[in-house]
mmCIF file of C-alpha atoms and ligand atoms in Angstrom:
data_model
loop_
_atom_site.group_PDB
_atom_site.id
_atom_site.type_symbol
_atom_site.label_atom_id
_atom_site.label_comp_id
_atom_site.label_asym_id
_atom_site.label_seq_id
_atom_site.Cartn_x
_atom_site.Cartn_y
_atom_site.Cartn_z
ATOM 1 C CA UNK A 1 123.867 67.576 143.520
ATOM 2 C CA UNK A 2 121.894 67.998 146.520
ATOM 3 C CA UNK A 3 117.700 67.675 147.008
ATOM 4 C CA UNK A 4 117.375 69.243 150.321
ATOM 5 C CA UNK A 5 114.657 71.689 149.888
ATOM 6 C CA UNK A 6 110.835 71.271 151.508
ATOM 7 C CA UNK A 7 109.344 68.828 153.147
ATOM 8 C CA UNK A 8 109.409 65.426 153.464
ATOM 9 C CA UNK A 9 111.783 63.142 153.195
ATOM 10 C CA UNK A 10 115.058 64.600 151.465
ATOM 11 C CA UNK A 11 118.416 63.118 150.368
ATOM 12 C CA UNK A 12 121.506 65.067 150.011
ATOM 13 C CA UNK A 13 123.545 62.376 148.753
ATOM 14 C CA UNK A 14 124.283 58.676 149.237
ATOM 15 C CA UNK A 15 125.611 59.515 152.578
ATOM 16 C CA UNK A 16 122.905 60.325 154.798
ATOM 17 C CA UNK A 17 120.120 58.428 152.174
ATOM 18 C CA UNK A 18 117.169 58.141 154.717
ATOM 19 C CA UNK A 19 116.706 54.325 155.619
ATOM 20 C CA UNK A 20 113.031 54.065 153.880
ATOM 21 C CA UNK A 21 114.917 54.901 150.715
ATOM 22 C CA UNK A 22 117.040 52.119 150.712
ATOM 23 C CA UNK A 23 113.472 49.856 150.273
ATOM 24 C CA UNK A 24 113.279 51.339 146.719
ATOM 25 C CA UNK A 25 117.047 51.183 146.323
ATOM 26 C CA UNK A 26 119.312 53.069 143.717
ATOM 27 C CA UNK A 27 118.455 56.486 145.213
ATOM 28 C CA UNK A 28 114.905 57.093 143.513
ATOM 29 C CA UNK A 29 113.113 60.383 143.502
ATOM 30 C CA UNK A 30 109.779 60.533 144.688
ATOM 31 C CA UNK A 31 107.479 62.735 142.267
ATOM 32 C CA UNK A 32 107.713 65.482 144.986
ATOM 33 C CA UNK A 33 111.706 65.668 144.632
ATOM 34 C CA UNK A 34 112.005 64.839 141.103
ATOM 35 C CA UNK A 35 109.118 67.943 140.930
ATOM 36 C CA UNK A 36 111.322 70.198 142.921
ATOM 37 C CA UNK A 37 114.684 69.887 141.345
ATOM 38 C CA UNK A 38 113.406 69.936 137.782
ATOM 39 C CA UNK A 39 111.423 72.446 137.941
ATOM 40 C CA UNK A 40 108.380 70.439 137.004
ATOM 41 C CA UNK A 41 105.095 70.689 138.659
ATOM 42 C CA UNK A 42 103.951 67.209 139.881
ATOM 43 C CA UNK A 43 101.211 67.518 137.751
ATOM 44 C CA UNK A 44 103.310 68.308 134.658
ATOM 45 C CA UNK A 45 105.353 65.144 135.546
ATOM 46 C CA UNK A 46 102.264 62.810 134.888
ATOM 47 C CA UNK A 47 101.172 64.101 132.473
ATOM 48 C CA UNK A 48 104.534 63.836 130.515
ATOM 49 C CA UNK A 49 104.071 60.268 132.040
ATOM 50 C CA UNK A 50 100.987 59.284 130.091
ATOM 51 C CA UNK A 51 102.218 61.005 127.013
ATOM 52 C CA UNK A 52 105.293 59.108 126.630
ATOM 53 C CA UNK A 53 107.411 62.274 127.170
ATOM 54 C CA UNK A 54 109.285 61.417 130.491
ATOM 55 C CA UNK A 55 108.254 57.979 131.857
ATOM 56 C CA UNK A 56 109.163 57.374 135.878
ATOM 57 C CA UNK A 57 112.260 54.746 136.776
ATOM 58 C CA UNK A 58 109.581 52.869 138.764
ATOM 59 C CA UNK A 59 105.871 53.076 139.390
ATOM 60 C CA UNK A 60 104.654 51.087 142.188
ATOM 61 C CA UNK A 61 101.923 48.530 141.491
ATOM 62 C CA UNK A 62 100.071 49.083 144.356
ATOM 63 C CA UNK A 63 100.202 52.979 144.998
ATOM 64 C CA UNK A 64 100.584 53.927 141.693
ATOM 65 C CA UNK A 65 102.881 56.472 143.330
ATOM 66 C CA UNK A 66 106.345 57.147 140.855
ATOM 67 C CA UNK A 67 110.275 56.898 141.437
ATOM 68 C CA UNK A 68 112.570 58.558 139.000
ATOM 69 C CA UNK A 69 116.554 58.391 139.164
ATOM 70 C CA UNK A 70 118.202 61.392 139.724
ATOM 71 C CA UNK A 71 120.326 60.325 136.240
ATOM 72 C CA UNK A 72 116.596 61.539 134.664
ATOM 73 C CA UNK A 73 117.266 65.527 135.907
ATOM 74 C CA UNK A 74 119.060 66.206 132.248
ATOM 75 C CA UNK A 75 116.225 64.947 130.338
ATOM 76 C CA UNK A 76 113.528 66.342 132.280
ATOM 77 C CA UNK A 77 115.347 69.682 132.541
ATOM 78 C CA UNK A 78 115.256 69.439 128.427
ATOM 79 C CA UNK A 79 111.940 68.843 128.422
ATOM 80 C CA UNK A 80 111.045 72.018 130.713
ATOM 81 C CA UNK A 81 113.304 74.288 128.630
ATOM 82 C CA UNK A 82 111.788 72.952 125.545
ATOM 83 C CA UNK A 83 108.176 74.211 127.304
ATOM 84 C CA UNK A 84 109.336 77.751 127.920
ATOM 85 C CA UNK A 85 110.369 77.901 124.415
ATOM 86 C CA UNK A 86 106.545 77.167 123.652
ATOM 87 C CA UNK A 87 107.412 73.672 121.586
ATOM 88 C CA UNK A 88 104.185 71.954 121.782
ATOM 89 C CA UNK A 89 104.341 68.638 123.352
ATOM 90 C CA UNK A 90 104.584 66.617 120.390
ATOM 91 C CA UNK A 91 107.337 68.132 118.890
ATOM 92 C CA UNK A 92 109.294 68.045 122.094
ATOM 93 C CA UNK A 93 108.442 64.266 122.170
ATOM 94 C CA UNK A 94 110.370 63.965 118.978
ATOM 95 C CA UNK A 95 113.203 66.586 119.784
ATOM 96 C CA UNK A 96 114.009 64.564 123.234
ATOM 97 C CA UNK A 97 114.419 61.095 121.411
ATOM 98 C CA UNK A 98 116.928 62.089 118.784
ATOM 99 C CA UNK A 99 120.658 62.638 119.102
ATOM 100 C CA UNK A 100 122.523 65.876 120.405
ATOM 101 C CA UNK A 101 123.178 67.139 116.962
ATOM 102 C CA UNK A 102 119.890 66.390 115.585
ATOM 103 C CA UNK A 103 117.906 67.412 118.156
ATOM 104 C CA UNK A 104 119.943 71.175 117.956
ATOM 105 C CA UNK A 105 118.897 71.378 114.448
ATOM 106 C CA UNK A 106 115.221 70.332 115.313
ATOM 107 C CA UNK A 107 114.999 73.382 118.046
ATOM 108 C CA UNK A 108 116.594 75.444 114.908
ATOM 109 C CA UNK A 109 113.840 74.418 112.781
ATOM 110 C CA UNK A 110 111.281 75.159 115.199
ATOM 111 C CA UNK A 111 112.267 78.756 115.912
ATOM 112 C CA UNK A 112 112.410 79.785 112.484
ATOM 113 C CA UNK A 113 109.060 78.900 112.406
ATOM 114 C CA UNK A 114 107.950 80.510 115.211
ATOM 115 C CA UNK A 115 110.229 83.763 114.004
ATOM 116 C CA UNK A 116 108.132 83.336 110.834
ATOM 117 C CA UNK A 117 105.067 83.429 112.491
ATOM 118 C CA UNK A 118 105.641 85.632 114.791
ATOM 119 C CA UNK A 119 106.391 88.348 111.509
ATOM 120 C CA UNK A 120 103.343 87.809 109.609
ATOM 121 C CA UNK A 121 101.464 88.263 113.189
ATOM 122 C CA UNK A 122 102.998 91.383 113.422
ATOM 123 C CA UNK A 123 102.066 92.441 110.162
ATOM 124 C CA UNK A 124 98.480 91.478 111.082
ATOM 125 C CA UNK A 125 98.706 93.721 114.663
ATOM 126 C CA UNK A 126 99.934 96.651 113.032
ATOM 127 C CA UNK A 127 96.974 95.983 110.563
ATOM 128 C CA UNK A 128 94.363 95.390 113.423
ATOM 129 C CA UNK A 129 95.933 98.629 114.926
ATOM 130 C CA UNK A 130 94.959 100.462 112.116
ATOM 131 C CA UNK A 131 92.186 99.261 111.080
ATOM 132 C CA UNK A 132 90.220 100.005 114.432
ATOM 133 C CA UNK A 133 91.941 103.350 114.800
ATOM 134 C CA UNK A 134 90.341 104.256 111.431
ATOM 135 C CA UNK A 135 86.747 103.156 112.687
ATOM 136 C CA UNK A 136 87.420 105.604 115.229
ATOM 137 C CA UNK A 137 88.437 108.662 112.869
ATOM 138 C CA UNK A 138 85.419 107.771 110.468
ATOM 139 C CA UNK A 139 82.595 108.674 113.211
ATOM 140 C CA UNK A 140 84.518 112.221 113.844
ATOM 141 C CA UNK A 141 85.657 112.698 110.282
ATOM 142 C CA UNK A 142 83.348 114.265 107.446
ATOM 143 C CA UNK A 143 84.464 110.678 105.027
ATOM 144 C CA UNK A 144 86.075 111.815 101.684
ATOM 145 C CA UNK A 145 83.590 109.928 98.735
ATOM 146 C CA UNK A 146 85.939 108.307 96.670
ATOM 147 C CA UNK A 147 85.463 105.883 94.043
ATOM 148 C CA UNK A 148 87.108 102.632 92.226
ATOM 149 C CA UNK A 149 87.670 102.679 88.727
ATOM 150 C CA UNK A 150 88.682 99.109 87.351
ATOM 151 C CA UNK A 151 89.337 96.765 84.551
ATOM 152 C CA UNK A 152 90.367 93.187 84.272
ATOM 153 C CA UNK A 153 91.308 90.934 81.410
ATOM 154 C CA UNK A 154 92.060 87.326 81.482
ATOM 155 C CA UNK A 155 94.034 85.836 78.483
ATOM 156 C CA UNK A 156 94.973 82.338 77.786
ATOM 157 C CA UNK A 157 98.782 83.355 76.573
ATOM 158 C CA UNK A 158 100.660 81.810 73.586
ATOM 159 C CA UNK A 159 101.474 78.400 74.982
ATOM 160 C CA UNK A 160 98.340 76.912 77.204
ATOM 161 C CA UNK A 161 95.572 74.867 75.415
ATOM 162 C CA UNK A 162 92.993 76.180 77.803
ATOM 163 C CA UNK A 163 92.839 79.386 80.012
ATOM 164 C CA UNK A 164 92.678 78.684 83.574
ATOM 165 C CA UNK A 165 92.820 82.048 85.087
ATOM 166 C CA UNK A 166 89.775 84.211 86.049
ATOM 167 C CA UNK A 167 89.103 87.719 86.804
ATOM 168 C CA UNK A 168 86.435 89.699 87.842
ATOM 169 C CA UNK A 169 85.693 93.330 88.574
ATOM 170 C CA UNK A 170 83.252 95.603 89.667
ATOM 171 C CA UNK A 171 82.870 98.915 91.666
ATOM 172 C CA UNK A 172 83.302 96.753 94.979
ATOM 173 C CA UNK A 173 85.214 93.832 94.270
ATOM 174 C CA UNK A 174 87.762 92.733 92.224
ATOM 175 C CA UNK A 175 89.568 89.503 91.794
ATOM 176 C CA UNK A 176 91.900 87.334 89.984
ATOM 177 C CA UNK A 177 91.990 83.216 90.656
ATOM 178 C CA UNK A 178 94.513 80.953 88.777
ATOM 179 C CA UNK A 179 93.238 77.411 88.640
ATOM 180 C CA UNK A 180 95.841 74.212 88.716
ATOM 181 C CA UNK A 181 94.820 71.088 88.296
ATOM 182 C CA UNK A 182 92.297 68.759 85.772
ATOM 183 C CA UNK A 183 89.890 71.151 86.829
ATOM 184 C CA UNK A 184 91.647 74.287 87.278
ATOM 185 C CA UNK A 185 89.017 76.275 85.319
ATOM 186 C CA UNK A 186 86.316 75.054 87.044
ATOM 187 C CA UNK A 187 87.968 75.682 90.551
ATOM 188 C CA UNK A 188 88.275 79.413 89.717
ATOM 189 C CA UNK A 189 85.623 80.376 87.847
ATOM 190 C CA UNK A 190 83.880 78.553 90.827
ATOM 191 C CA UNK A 191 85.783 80.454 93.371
ATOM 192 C CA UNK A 192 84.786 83.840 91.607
ATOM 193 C CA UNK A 193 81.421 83.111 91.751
ATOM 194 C CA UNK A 194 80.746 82.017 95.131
ATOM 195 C CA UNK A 195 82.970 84.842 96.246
ATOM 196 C CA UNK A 196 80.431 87.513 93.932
ATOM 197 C CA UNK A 197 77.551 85.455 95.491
ATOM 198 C CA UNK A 198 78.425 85.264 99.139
ATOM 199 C CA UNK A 199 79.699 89.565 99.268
ATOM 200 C CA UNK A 200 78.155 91.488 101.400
ATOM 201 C CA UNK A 201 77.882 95.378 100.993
ATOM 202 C CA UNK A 202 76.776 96.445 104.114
ATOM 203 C CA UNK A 203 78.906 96.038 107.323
ATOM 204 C CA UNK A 204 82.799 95.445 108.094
ATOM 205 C CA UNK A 205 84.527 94.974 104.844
ATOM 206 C CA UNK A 206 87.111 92.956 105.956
ATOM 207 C CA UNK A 207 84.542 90.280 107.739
ATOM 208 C CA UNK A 208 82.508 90.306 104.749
ATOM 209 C CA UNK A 209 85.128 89.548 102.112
ATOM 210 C CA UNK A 210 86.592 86.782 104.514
ATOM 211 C CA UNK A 211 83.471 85.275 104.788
ATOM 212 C CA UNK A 212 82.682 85.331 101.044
ATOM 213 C CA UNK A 213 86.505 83.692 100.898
ATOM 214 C CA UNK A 214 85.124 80.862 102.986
ATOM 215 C CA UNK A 215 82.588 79.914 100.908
ATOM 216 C CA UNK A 216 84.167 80.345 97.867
ATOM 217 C CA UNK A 217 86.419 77.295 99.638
ATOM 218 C CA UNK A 218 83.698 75.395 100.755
ATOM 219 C CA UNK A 219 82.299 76.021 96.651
ATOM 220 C CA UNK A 220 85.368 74.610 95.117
ATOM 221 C CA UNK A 221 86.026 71.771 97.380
ATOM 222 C CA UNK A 222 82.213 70.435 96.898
ATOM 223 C CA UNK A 223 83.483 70.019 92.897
ATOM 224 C CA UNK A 224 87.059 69.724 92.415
ATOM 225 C CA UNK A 225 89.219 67.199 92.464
ATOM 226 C CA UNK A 226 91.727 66.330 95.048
ATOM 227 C CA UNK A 227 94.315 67.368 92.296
ATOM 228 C CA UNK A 228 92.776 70.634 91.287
ATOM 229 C CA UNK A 229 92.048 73.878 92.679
ATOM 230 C CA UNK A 230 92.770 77.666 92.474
ATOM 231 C CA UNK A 231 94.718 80.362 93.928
ATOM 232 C CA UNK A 232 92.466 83.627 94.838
ATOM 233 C CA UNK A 233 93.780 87.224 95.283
ATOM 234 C CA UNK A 234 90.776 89.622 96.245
ATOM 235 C CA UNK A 235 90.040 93.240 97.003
ATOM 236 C CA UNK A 236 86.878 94.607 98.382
ATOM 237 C CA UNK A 237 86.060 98.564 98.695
ATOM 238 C CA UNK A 238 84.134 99.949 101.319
ATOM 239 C CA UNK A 239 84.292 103.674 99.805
ATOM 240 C CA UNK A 240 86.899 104.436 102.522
ATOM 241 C CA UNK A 241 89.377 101.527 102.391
ATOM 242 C CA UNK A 242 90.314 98.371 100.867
ATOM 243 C CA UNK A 243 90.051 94.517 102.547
ATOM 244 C CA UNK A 244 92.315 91.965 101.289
ATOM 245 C CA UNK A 245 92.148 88.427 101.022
ATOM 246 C CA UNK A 246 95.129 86.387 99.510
ATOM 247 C CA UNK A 247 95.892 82.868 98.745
ATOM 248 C CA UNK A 248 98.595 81.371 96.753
ATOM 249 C CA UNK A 249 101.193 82.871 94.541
ATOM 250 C CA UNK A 250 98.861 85.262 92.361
ATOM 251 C CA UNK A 251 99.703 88.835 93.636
ATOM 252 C CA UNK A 252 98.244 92.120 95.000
ATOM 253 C CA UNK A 253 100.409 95.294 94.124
ATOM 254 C CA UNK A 254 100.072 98.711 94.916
ATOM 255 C CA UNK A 255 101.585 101.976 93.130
ATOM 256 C CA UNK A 256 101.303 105.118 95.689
ATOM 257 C CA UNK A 257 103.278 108.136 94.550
ATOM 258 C CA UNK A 258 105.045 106.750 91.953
ATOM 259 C CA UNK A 259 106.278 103.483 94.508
ATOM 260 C CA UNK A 260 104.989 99.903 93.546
ATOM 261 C CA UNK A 261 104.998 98.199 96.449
ATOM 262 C CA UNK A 262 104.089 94.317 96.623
ATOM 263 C CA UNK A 263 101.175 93.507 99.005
ATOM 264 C CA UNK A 264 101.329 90.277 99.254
ATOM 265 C CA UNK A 265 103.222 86.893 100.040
ATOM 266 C CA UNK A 266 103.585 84.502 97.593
ATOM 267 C CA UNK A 267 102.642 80.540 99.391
ATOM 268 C CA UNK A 268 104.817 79.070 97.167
ATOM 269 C CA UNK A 269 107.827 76.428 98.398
ATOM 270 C CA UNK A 270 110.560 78.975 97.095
ATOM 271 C CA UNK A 271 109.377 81.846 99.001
ATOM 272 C CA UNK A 272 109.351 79.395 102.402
ATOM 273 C CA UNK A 273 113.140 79.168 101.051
ATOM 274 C CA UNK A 274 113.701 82.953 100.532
ATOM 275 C CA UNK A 275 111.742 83.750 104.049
ATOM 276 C CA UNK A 276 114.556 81.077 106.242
ATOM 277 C CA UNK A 277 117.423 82.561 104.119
ATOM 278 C CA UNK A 278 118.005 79.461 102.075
ATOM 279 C CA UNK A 279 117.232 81.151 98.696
ATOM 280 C CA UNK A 280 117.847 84.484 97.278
ATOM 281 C CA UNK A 281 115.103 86.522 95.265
ATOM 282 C CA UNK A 282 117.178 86.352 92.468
ATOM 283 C CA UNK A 283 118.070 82.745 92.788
ATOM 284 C CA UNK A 284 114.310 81.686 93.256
ATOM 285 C CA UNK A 285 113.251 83.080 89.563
ATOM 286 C CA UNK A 286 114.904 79.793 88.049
ATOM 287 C CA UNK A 287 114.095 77.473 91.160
ATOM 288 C CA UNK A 288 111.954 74.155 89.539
ATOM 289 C CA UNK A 289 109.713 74.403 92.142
ATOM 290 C CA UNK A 290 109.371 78.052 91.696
ATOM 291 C CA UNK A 291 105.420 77.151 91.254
ATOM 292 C CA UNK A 292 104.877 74.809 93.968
ATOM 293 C CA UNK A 293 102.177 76.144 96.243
ATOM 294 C CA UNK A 294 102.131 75.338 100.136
ATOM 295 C CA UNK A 295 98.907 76.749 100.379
ATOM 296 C CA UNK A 296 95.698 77.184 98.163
ATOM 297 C CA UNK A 297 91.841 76.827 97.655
ATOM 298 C CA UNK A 298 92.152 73.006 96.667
ATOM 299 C CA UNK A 299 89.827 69.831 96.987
ATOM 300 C CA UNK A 300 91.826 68.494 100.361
ATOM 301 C CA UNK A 301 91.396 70.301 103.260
ATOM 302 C CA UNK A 302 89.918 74.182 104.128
ATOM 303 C CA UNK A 303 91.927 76.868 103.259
ATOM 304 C CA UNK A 304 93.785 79.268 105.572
ATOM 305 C CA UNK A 305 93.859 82.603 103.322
ATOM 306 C CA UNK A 306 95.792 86.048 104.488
ATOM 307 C CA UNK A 307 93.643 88.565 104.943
ATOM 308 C CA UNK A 308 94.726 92.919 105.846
ATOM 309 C CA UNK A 309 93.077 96.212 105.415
ATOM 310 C CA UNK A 310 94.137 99.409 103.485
ATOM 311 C CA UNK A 311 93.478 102.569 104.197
ATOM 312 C CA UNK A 312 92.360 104.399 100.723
ATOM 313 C CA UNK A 313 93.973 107.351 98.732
ATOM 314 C CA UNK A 314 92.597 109.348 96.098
ATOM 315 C CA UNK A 315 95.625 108.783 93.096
ATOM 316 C CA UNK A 316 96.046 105.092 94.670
ATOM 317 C CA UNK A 317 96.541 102.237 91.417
ATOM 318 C CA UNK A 318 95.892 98.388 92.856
ATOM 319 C CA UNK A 319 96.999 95.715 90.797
ATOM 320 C CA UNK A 320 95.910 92.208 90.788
ATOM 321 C CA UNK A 321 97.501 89.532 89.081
ATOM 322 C CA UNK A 322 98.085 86.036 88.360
ATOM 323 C CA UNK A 323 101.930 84.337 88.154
ATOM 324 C CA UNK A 324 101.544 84.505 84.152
ATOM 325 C CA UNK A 325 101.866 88.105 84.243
ATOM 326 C CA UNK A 326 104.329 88.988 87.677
ATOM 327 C CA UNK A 327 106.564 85.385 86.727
ATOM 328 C CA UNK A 328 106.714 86.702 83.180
ATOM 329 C CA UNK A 329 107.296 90.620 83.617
ATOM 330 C CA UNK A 330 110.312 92.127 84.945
ATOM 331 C CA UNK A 331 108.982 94.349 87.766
ATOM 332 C CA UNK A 332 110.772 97.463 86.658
ATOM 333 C CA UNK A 333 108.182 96.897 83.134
ATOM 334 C CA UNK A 334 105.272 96.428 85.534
ATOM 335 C CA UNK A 335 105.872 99.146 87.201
ATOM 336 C CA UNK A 336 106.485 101.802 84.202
ATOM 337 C CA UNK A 337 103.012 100.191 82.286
ATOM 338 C CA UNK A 338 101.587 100.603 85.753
ATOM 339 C CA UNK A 339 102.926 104.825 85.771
ATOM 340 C CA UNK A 340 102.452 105.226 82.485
ATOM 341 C CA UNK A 341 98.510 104.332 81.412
ATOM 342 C CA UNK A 342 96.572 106.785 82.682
ATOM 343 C CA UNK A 343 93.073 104.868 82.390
ATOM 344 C CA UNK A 344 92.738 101.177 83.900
ATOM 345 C CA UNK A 345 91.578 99.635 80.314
ATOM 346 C CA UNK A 346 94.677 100.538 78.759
ATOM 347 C CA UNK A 347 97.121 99.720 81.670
ATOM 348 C CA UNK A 348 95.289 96.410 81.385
ATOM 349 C CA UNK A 349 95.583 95.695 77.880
ATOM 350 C CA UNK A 350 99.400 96.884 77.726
ATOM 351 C CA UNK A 351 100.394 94.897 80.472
ATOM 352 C CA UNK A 352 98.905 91.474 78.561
ATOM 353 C CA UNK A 353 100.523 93.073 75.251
ATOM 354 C CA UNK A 354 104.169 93.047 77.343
ATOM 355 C CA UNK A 355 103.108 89.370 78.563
ATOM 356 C CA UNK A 356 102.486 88.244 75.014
ATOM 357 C CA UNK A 357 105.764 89.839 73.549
ATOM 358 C CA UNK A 358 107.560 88.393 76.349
ATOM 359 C CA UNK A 359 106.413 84.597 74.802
ATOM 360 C CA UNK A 360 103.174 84.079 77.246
ATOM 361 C CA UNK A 361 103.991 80.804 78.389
ATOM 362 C CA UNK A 362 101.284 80.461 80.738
ATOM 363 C CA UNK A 363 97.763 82.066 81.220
ATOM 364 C CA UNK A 364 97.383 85.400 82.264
ATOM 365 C CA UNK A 365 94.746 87.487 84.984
ATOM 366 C CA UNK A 366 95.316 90.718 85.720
ATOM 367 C CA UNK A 367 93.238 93.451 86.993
ATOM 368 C CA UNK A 368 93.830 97.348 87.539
ATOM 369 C CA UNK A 369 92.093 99.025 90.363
ATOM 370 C CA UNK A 370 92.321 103.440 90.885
ATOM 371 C CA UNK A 371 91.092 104.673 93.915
ATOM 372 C CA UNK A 372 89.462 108.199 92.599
ATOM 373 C CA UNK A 373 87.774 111.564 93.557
ATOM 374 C CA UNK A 374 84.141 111.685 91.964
ATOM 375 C CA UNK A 375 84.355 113.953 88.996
ATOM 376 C CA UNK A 376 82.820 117.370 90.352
ATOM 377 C CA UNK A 377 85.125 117.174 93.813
ATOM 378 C CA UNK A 378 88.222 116.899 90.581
ATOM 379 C CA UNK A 379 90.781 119.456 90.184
HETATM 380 MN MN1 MN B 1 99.570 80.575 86.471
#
C-alpha cells in the first residue's frame, strides 16, 4: 500500500517514512491520510471517534490531533461500506465488533429488512401515485354517486366466555377491532368509539380516517392495560373511494369481478416468517405463534397502523374481518359465501353460520361492505 496522494506530508512505505514521522513511531496516519485512503471524510472520522465506532491508535494530549495505524484501513473501510449500504450507525457499531461469520449474517439480517421495507414503501408510492392522480380526474370528471351498503355482526363463537371482538358500520365507516388481553373488550369497543367520535366527513378521507386512528390509540392506551389492547381494521367512504387503515392480524378483503383479493398484511410473527422465506403459507396455519402480533393498538407505546386508498367500483364487495372468521374459514368458503349472498345481511349471517359449523373456537367480527349505484341510475 501506498498514501501518496495530496498534500502534506505523505508516506509511501517504511522506506522513505518522512523523519517527523518517526516522533510518533510505528508509521501512524494523521486524520488527513487515514481520511484519504479510507475514504472517510475527516469529519466522519471523529465522529466515529466519539461514538465508539472507530477509535484513533493515538490521540495526542496536547493537540488533540489523531494517529491511526495503517493496520486500521480494513476496519474503517467496513465501516464506510456498511454507510453506503444505509446501516445506521448503531447497527454498524454492533456488526464491526462481532466475528466474520456473524457479522455476514448480521448484514443479511439487515437487508432483508430493508428489502421488506423497501416493498411495503412501494406499495404505499404506487398508492400515493394514485391517489393524487384521482384528485386530479375528480375536478374534470362529472363524479359517478355511488353508495355503501353494509352490515356487520359480531359473535362470541362456541368456545370464548366473553366476546372480545367489535364491529361497527355505517354509510361512511366501517370497522372490525379484536381485543386481546384482560381488557380486550374494553380496548375495542374503546377503539370503535373514539374512531366514530374523532371521523371527519368533510375533507381528505384518507387524513381523516388516520387521524381518527390516532386517537382511537391515544383512547385505548389512556385505559388499558399494558397486557391488553386491540387490533383495528377500518374503511372510510368518501362517495368516490375507500381509505384504509389496518393494524394487526384482523383482515380487509376485497371481491372485484368474481376475484377475492386480500388487502391487507397480517402483523403477526408468522407472517414476518412467511415475508423472509422462513415459513410457507401453508406451514404458518399450524405455527403456535400463528397469533402473535408484532404490532397493535396496545397500552405500551403508539401505534404505527398501515394506511392505502381505493379507488371505488360500482359491483365492488369489501370484507372486514377478525382472525375468528379468516383463521377459521378456508378461503375458497369465504370466497363462494362472499359470491354467493347477494345482500350484505345475509353474506354476514352465513359467513358466522360457516364459522359456527366449523366449531367457533374463538370470537368472531365480520363486516360486508358493497359499493353500489343509487337505485334510479340501476339497470
Ligand atoms: Mn381473534
Amino acid at each position: 500500500l501506498t498514501f501518496t496522494k495530496g498534500e502534506g506530508p505523505t508516506w509511501s512505505g517504511p522506506g522513505d517514512r518522512p523523519a517527523t514521522r518517526r516522533i510518533d513511531g510505528m508509521g501512524l496516519l494523521t486524520i488527513g491520510e487515514f481520511a484519504r485512503a479510507s475514504g472517510l471524510s475527516p469529519k466522519a472520522l471523529r465522529l466515529y471517534d466519539d461514538l465508539g465506532l472507530l477509535e484513533p491508535a493515538v490521540v495526542d494530549q496536547q493537540s488533540g490531533y489523531r494517529r491511526y495505524r495503517p493496520g486500521q484501513l480494513a476496519h474503517a473501510q467496513l465501516v464506510a461500506w456498511l454507510r453506503r449500504l444505509g446501516m445506521p450507525l448503531a447497527r454498524i457499531k454492533l456488526v464491526t465488533s462481532v466475528s466474520g461469520a456473524d457479522a455476514a449474517r448480521d448484514v443479511a439480517d439487515y437487508w432483508r429488512q430493508v428489502e421488506a421495507d423497501t416493498s411495503l414503501r412501494r406499495q404505499l408510492a404506487s398508492t400515493l401515485v394514485d391517489h393524487l392522480s384521482r384528485k386530479d380526474q375528480a375536478m374534470t370528471d362529472t363524479p359517478t354517486p355511488l353508495l355503501l351498503r353494509y352490515a356487520a355482526r359480531s359473535d362470541r363463537g362456541l368456545v370464548r366466555d366473553v366476546n372480545q371482538d367489535a364491529v361497527h358500520s355505517d354509510g361512511y365507516l366501517v370497522a372490525v377491532a379484536d381485543g386481546f388481553g384482560a381488557n380486550g373488550d374494553c380496548a375495542s369497543a374503546i377503539a370503535l368509539e373514539a374512531l366514530l367520535e374523532h371521523r371527519a366527513t368533510t375533507g381528505d378521507v384518507l387524513n381523516a380516517l388516520q387521524n381518527a386512528a390516532l386517537r382511537a390509540d391515544e383512547a385505548v392506551r389512556e385505559v388499558a392495560a399494558a397486557d391488553s389492547g386491540t387490533t383495528l381494521t377500518a374503511l372510510a367512504w368518501s362517495g368516490s373511494e375507500l381509505a384504509f387503515v389496518h393494524i394487526g392480524d384482523s383482515r380487509a378483503y376485497l371481491l372485484r369481478h368474481g376475484v377475492l383479493v386480500q388487502l391487507t398484511h397480517d402483523h403477526t410473527v408468522v407472517q414476518g416468517l412467511i415475508d423472509d422465506g422462513t415459513l410457507t403459507a401453508a406451514e404458518a396455519e399450524s405455527h403456535p405463534q400463528r397469533a402473535t402480533l408484532v404490532r397493535a393498538i396496545h397500552g405500551e407505546q403508539p401505534a404505527r397502523p398501515d394506511s392505502f386508498v381505493q379507488d371505488a367500483q360500482a359491483g365492488d364487495r369489501y370484507l372486514l374481518s377478525s382472525d375468528g372468521l379468516h383463521g377459521t374459514l378456508r378461503d375458497e368458503v369465504v370466497h363462494a359465501v362472499l359470491a354467493e349472498q347477494q345482500n350484505p345481511q345475509d353474506a354476514v349471517d352465513e359467513l358466522i353460520r360457516h364459522v359456527h359449523t366449523a366449531g367457533a373456537p374463538d370470537n368472531v367480527a365480520c363486516a360486508v361492505a358493497d359499493i353500489v349505484e343509487p337505485v334510479s341510475r340501476r339497470k
